């Protein structure tokens, strides 16, 4: 059962960076934006493709709860999880997606070598990072007096070139990942015995149980929000905060329809204005003395407003 999809904000971030890249005339800034944009696009593509394979196989199963794109914060620690599965028998499965144009070599210790035509990079063991994420997840479970087995997998997109003839344990391809989980479970007598014991003692979680666990994790999700207008300021271009929103005719009618009728007889040219401290504001002109002034939308909607100059 699918409980959470990939956050839409990632698509919005990519659109914003593309616009920044288009507007910037600073080559150094454009290079930095392009690097971040490439990383975001590659990561999102990897997450989407892996999500497709997971959803295709498991979204209709009552034995699995599927959550994509989670981020947790707890006591100064953070955990960014691409995909999280909750299974009634296995427990929690964390999935780290890898998408790269490099040729990948997975070493015996789990570290990886990414080889490009002109250079190579060594990367740390992604399972070690996932295990650190599992520690954060365990602490979240403790908050709710829960305990669950947690395992981690690293999943590569099908078109990623990997030199290893046989992938190490817990390293998989996205298109065979689900089958690998099932195979690993079948080949583990301890896991089968544990699941059987829970079933016999009536301690095996129900579909409702694991759905509730999934909802708890969704409530704990804390997405990171990046203000790209502040991060990449474009010379000569005003940010959204600095631009006065001029509403369309339809928006004006919608605003006025919500206002206190008494205020409509006192003021003219009522329209949305620049936000103040995060609150929606309106600008308007006093019919009696023509003084331009501003008030909060909620105030204008719920109370009778008086002109600050003439008291009208």
Short mmCIF file of C-alpha atoms in Angstrom, two decimals:
data_model
loop_
_atom_site.label_atom_id
_atom_site.label_comp_id
_atom_site.label_asym_id
_atom_site.label_seq_id
_atom_site.Cartn_x
_atom_site.Cartn_y
_atom_site.Cartn_z
CA UNK A 1 0.00 0.00 0.00
CA UNK A 2 1.40 3.37 -1.00
CA UNK A 3 1.29 5.88 1.88
CA UNK A 4 3.64 8.65 0.75
CA UNK A 5 4.89 9.77 -2.65
CA UNK A 6 8.01 11.79 -3.50
CA UNK A 7 7.65 15.39 -2.32
CA UNK A 8 6.49 17.76 -5.10
CA UNK A 9 8.89 20.43 -3.84
CA UNK A 10 11.77 18.68 -5.63
CA UNK A 11 10.17 19.40 -9.00
CA UNK A 12 9.62 23.00 -7.90
CA UNK A 13 13.27 23.33 -6.81
CA UNK A 14 14.43 22.10 -10.22
CA UNK A 15 12.17 24.60 -12.03
CA UNK A 16 13.49 27.40 -9.82
CA UNK A 17 17.13 26.50 -10.50
CA UNK A 18 16.50 26.31 -14.24
CA UNK A 19 15.04 29.81 -14.11
CA UNK A 20 18.03 31.03 -12.10
CA UNK A 21 20.39 29.51 -14.65
CA UNK A 22 18.53 31.26 -17.45
CA UNK A 23 18.60 34.66 -15.75
CA UNK A 24 22.14 34.68 -14.38
CA UNK A 25 24.93 36.34 -16.37
CA UNK A 26 27.63 35.44 -13.81
CA UNK A 27 29.61 32.48 -15.18
CA UNK A 28 30.86 31.36 -11.76
CA UNK A 29 27.34 31.46 -10.35
CA UNK A 30 25.96 29.64 -13.40
CA UNK A 31 28.54 26.88 -12.92
CA UNK A 32 27.51 26.40 -9.27
CA UNK A 33 23.80 26.45 -10.15
CA UNK A 34 24.37 23.96 -12.96
CA UNK A 35 26.20 21.60 -10.58
CA UNK A 36 23.37 21.70 -8.06
CA UNK A 37 20.73 21.35 -10.78
CA UNK A 38 22.45 18.29 -12.27
CA UNK A 39 22.66 16.67 -8.84
CA UNK A 40 18.99 17.34 -8.11
CA UNK A 41 17.80 16.08 -11.51
CA UNK A 42 19.91 12.92 -11.30
CA UNK A 43 18.76 12.20 -7.77
CA UNK A 44 15.09 12.77 -8.59
CA UNK A 45 15.29 10.57 -11.68
CA UNK A 46 16.81 7.79 -9.58
CA UNK A 47 14.17 8.11 -6.89
CA UNK A 48 11.33 8.14 -9.44
CA UNK A 49 12.57 5.05 -11.28
CA UNK A 50 13.12 3.07 -8.10
CA UNK A 51 9.73 4.22 -6.81
CA UNK A 52 8.17 2.95 -10.04
CA UNK A 53 9.56 -0.56 -9.56
CA UNK A 54 8.59 -0.63 -5.88
CA UNK A 55 5.07 0.67 -6.52
CA UNK A 56 4.52 -1.64 -9.49
CA UNK A 57 5.28 -4.70 -7.36
CA UNK A 58 3.98 -3.74 -3.94
CA UNK A 59 1.47 -0.87 -3.95
CA UNK A 60 -1.50 -3.29 -3.99
CA UNK A 61 -0.04 -5.55 -1.29
CA UNK A 62 -1.53 -5.34 2.19
CA UNK A 63 1.69 -6.79 3.60
CA UNK A 64 3.75 -3.72 2.67
CA UNK A 65 3.48 -0.02 3.44
CA UNK A 66 5.45 2.18 1.03
CA UNK A 67 6.82 5.61 1.89
CA UNK A 68 9.00 7.59 -0.51
CA UNK A 69 11.25 10.55 0.25
CA UNK A 70 11.46 10.94 4.02
CA UNK A 71 13.62 13.20 6.13
CA UNK A 72 13.86 12.98 9.91
CA UNK A 73 15.43 15.29 12.50
CA UNK A 74 16.04 14.19 16.07
CA UNK A 75 18.39 15.59 18.72
CA UNK A 76 20.62 17.26 16.14
CA UNK A 77 20.75 14.17 13.90
CA UNK A 78 19.20 13.95 10.44
CA UNK A 79 18.27 11.05 8.20
CA UNK A 80 17.36 11.41 4.52
CA UNK A 81 15.71 8.22 3.27
CA UNK A 82 14.88 7.69 -0.40
CA UNK A 83 12.39 4.85 0.13
CA UNK A 84 11.09 3.08 3.22
CA UNK A 85 9.09 -0.15 3.23
CA UNK A 86 7.31 -1.66 6.22
CA UNK A 87 6.59 -5.39 5.98
CA UNK A 88 4.53 -7.42 8.45
CA UNK A 89 7.14 -10.20 8.63
CA UNK A 90 10.47 -8.57 7.76
CA UNK A 91 10.15 -5.20 9.51
CA UNK A 92 11.47 -1.94 8.04
CA UNK A 93 13.50 -1.83 4.82
CA UNK A 94 15.51 1.29 3.99
CA UNK A 95 16.39 1.84 0.34
CA UNK A 96 19.19 4.13 -0.88
CA UNK A 97 18.94 4.88 -4.62
CA UNK A 98 22.07 5.33 -6.77
CA UNK A 99 21.96 6.94 -10.21
CA UNK A 100 25.20 7.85 -11.97
CA UNK A 101 26.79 8.02 -15.42
CA UNK A 102 30.04 6.69 -13.98
CA UNK A 103 31.19 3.09 -14.16
CA UNK A 104 30.87 1.73 -10.64
CA UNK A 105 33.14 -0.71 -8.85
CA UNK A 106 31.93 -1.93 -5.45
CA UNK A 107 34.85 -2.88 -3.23
CA UNK A 108 34.91 -5.68 -0.65
CA UNK A 109 34.40 -3.19 2.19
CA UNK A 110 31.37 -1.63 0.49
CA UNK A 111 33.16 1.54 -0.60
CA UNK A 112 32.68 2.43 -4.25
CA UNK A 113 34.85 3.71 -7.08
CA UNK A 114 33.09 5.95 -9.61
CA UNK A 115 35.09 6.02 -12.85
CA UNK A 116 34.49 8.73 -15.46
CA UNK A 117 36.35 9.16 -18.78
CA UNK A 118 38.76 11.73 -17.30
CA UNK A 119 38.69 11.12 -13.55
CA UNK A 120 37.70 8.76 -10.75
CA UNK A 121 36.21 9.29 -7.30
CA UNK A 122 36.08 7.11 -4.20
CA UNK A 123 32.81 7.11 -2.29
CA UNK A 124 32.10 5.79 1.22
CA UNK A 125 30.06 2.67 1.86
CA UNK A 126 26.41 3.75 1.36
CA UNK A 127 25.24 0.95 3.67
CA UNK A 128 27.18 2.57 6.52
CA UNK A 129 25.28 5.80 5.92
CA UNK A 130 21.99 3.92 5.78
CA UNK A 131 22.84 2.22 9.08
CA UNK A 132 23.29 5.67 10.65
CA UNK A 133 19.86 6.59 9.31
CA UNK A 134 18.53 3.42 10.94
CA UNK A 135 19.81 4.65 14.32
CA UNK A 136 17.77 7.85 13.94
CA UNK A 137 14.74 5.77 13.00
CA UNK A 138 15.22 3.57 16.06
CA UNK A 139 15.16 6.66 18.28
CA UNK A 140 11.91 7.77 16.65
CA UNK A 141 10.40 4.36 17.32
CA UNK A 142 11.47 4.65 20.98
CA UNK A 143 9.44 7.86 21.26
CA UNK A 144 6.36 5.78 20.53
CA UNK A 145 7.45 2.72 22.56
CA UNK A 146 7.98 0.69 19.40
CA UNK A 147 10.75 -1.60 18.25
CA UNK A 148 11.18 -2.99 14.74
CA UNK A 149 13.88 -4.79 12.82
CA UNK A 150 15.53 -2.47 10.28
CA UNK A 151 17.56 -3.53 7.25
CA UNK A 152 19.16 -1.51 4.47
CA UNK A 153 19.62 -1.94 0.72
CA UNK A 154 21.49 0.04 -1.93
CA UNK A 155 19.67 0.06 -5.26
CA UNK A 156 21.19 1.05 -8.62
CA UNK A 157 19.14 2.03 -11.65
CA UNK A 158 19.14 -0.66 -14.36
CA UNK A 159 21.26 1.41 -16.77
CA UNK A 160 24.10 2.13 -14.31
CA UNK A 161 27.30 0.34 -15.38
CA UNK A 162 28.70 -1.86 -12.60
CA UNK A 163 31.99 -3.74 -13.07
CA UNK A 164 31.26 -6.38 -10.43
CA UNK A 165 30.05 -9.59 -12.04
CA UNK A 166 28.18 -10.46 -8.86
CA UNK A 167 26.76 -7.70 -6.68
CA UNK A 168 27.65 -7.86 -2.97
CA UNK A 169 24.94 -8.62 -0.45
CA UNK A 170 22.45 -5.77 0.02
CA UNK A 171 23.48 -4.14 -3.30
CA UNK A 172 20.78 -4.60 -5.95
CA UNK A 173 19.37 -3.44 -9.27
CA UNK A 174 16.11 -1.49 -9.12
CA UNK A 175 14.31 -3.88 -11.47
CA UNK A 176 15.23 -6.99 -9.40
CA UNK A 177 15.23 -5.43 -5.95
CA UNK A 178 11.86 -6.77 -4.75
CA UNK A 179 12.75 -10.30 -5.80
CA UNK A 180 16.06 -9.97 -3.94
CA UNK A 181 14.19 -9.07 -0.73
CA UNK A 182 11.99 -12.14 -1.07
CA UNK A 183 14.95 -14.38 -1.87
CA UNK A 184 16.97 -13.11 1.10
CA UNK A 185 14.00 -13.75 3.38
CA UNK A 186 13.47 -17.29 2.09
CA UNK A 187 17.18 -18.07 2.48
CA UNK A 188 17.27 -16.86 6.07
CA UNK A 189 16.03 -19.57 8.47
CA UNK A 190 16.26 -17.14 11.40
CA UNK A 191 13.95 -14.63 9.72
CA UNK A 192 11.46 -17.34 8.79
CA UNK A 193 11.57 -18.73 12.34
CA UNK A 194 11.10 -15.26 13.81
CA UNK A 195 8.09 -14.57 11.56
CA UNK A 196 6.60 -17.99 12.33
CA UNK A 197 7.04 -17.45 16.08
CA UNK A 198 5.30 -14.07 15.87
CA UNK A 199 2.46 -15.67 13.91
CA UNK A 200 2.05 -18.51 16.43
CA UNK A 201 2.13 -16.14 19.41
CA UNK A 202 -0.16 -13.70 17.62
CA UNK A 203 2.54 -10.99 17.67
CA UNK A 204 2.76 -10.55 13.91
CA UNK A 205 1.76 -6.96 13.07
CA UNK A 206 -1.52 -6.54 11.21
CA UNK A 207 -1.98 -4.42 8.10
CA UNK A 208 -3.58 -1.76 10.30
CA UNK A 209 -0.59 -1.85 12.66
CA UNK A 210 1.98 -1.21 9.96
CA UNK A 211 -0.25 1.42 8.35
CA UNK A 212 -0.34 3.29 11.66
CA UNK A 213 3.45 3.05 11.91
CA UNK A 214 3.69 4.53 8.42
CA UNK A 215 1.43 7.43 9.40
CA UNK A 216 3.60 8.12 12.45
CA UNK A 217 6.66 8.35 10.21
CA UNK A 218 4.83 10.72 7.85
CA UNK A 219 4.07 12.98 10.82
CA UNK A 220 7.78 12.89 11.77
CA UNK A 221 8.81 13.87 8.22
CA UNK A 222 10.60 17.23 8.17
CA UNK A 223 11.45 18.27 4.59
CA UNK A 224 14.31 20.70 4.09
CA UNK A 225 13.23 23.95 2.43
CA UNK A 226 15.87 25.91 0.53
CA UNK A 227 15.25 29.55 -0.41
CA UNK A 228 16.98 29.69 -3.79
CA UNK A 229 16.11 33.38 -4.15
CA UNK A 230 18.41 34.04 -1.20
CA UNK A 231 20.99 31.40 -2.10
CA UNK A 232 21.41 32.58 -5.70
CA UNK A 233 20.67 36.27 -5.98
CA UNK A 234 20.51 37.41 -9.61
CA UNK A 235 21.74 40.95 -10.23
CA UNK A 236 18.99 43.19 -11.56
CA UNK A 237 16.22 40.65 -10.85
CA UNK A 238 13.80 41.24 -7.99
CA UNK A 239 12.89 38.27 -5.82
CA UNK A 240 9.33 37.18 -5.14
CA UNK A 241 9.44 38.94 -1.77
CA UNK A 242 10.31 42.27 -3.40
CA UNK A 243 7.58 42.21 -6.02
CA UNK A 244 4.13 43.61 -5.27
CA UNK A 245 1.57 41.03 -6.35
CA UNK A 246 -0.98 42.70 -8.61
CA UNK A 247 -4.05 40.45 -8.66
CA UNK A 248 -6.10 39.68 -11.73
CA UNK A 249 -9.65 40.98 -12.08
CA UNK A 250 -10.97 37.59 -10.93
CA UNK A 251 -8.68 37.63 -7.88
CA UNK A 252 -9.86 41.15 -6.97
CA UNK A 253 -13.49 40.00 -7.10
CA UNK A 254 -12.63 36.97 -4.94
CA UNK A 255 -10.86 39.17 -2.37
CA UNK A 256 -13.70 41.70 -2.20
CA UNK A 257 -16.35 38.96 -1.85
CA UNK A 258 -14.69 37.87 1.41
CA UNK A 259 -14.51 41.35 2.96
CA UNK A 260 -16.63 42.91 5.68
CA UNK A 261 -19.41 44.79 3.76
CA UNK A 262 -18.90 47.89 5.93
CA UNK A 263 -15.34 48.23 4.65
CA UNK A 264 -16.46 48.16 1.02
CA UNK A 265 -18.38 51.42 1.53
CA UNK A 266 -15.34 53.20 3.02
CA UNK A 267 -12.46 52.20 0.76
CA UNK A 268 -11.66 51.78 -2.94
CA UNK A 269 -8.99 50.07 -5.10
CA UNK A 270 -8.76 47.17 -2.64
CA UNK A 271 -6.10 44.69 -3.76
CA UNK A 272 -3.55 42.23 -2.42
CA UNK A 273 -0.27 43.71 -1.25
CA UNK A 274 3.20 42.57 -0.22
CA UNK A 275 3.09 40.10 2.70
CA UNK A 276 4.10 41.29 6.17
CA UNK A 277 5.63 38.76 8.61
CA UNK A 278 4.14 35.99 6.49
CA UNK A 279 0.61 37.42 6.68
CA UNK A 280 -1.57 38.26 3.67
CA UNK A 281 -2.03 42.03 3.33
CA UNK A 282 -4.38 44.35 1.43
CA UNK A 283 -3.76 47.88 0.16
CA UNK A 284 -6.67 50.30 -0.21
CA UNK A 285 -7.59 54.00 -0.54
CA UNK A 286 -9.95 55.90 1.75
CA UNK A 287 -12.94 57.23 -0.20
CA UNK A 288 -13.13 60.27 2.10
CA UNK A 289 -9.50 61.52 2.18
CA UNK A 290 -7.75 59.41 -0.52
CA UNK A 291 -5.09 58.16 1.94
CA UNK A 292 -3.38 54.94 0.80
CA UNK A 293 -2.96 52.38 3.59
CA UNK A 294 -2.57 48.65 4.35
CA UNK A 295 -4.20 46.14 6.64
CA UNK A 296 -4.11 42.39 7.11
CA UNK A 297 -6.53 40.34 5.01
CA UNK A 298 -7.98 38.67 8.13
CA UNK A 299 -8.60 42.06 9.76
CA UNK A 300 -10.34 43.40 6.65
CA UNK A 301 -12.46 40.25 6.41
CA UNK A 302 -13.55 39.96 10.03
CA UNK A 303 -13.62 43.51 11.43
CA UNK A 304 -14.76 47.01 10.54
CA UNK A 305 -11.69 49.06 9.58
CA UNK A 306 -11.35 52.83 10.09
CA UNK A 307 -9.11 55.18 8.09
CA UNK A 308 -5.93 55.98 10.00
CA UNK A 309 -6.01 59.61 8.76
CA UNK A 310 -9.59 60.84 8.89
CA UNK A 311 -11.24 58.14 10.97
CA UNK A 312 -13.77 57.36 8.22
#
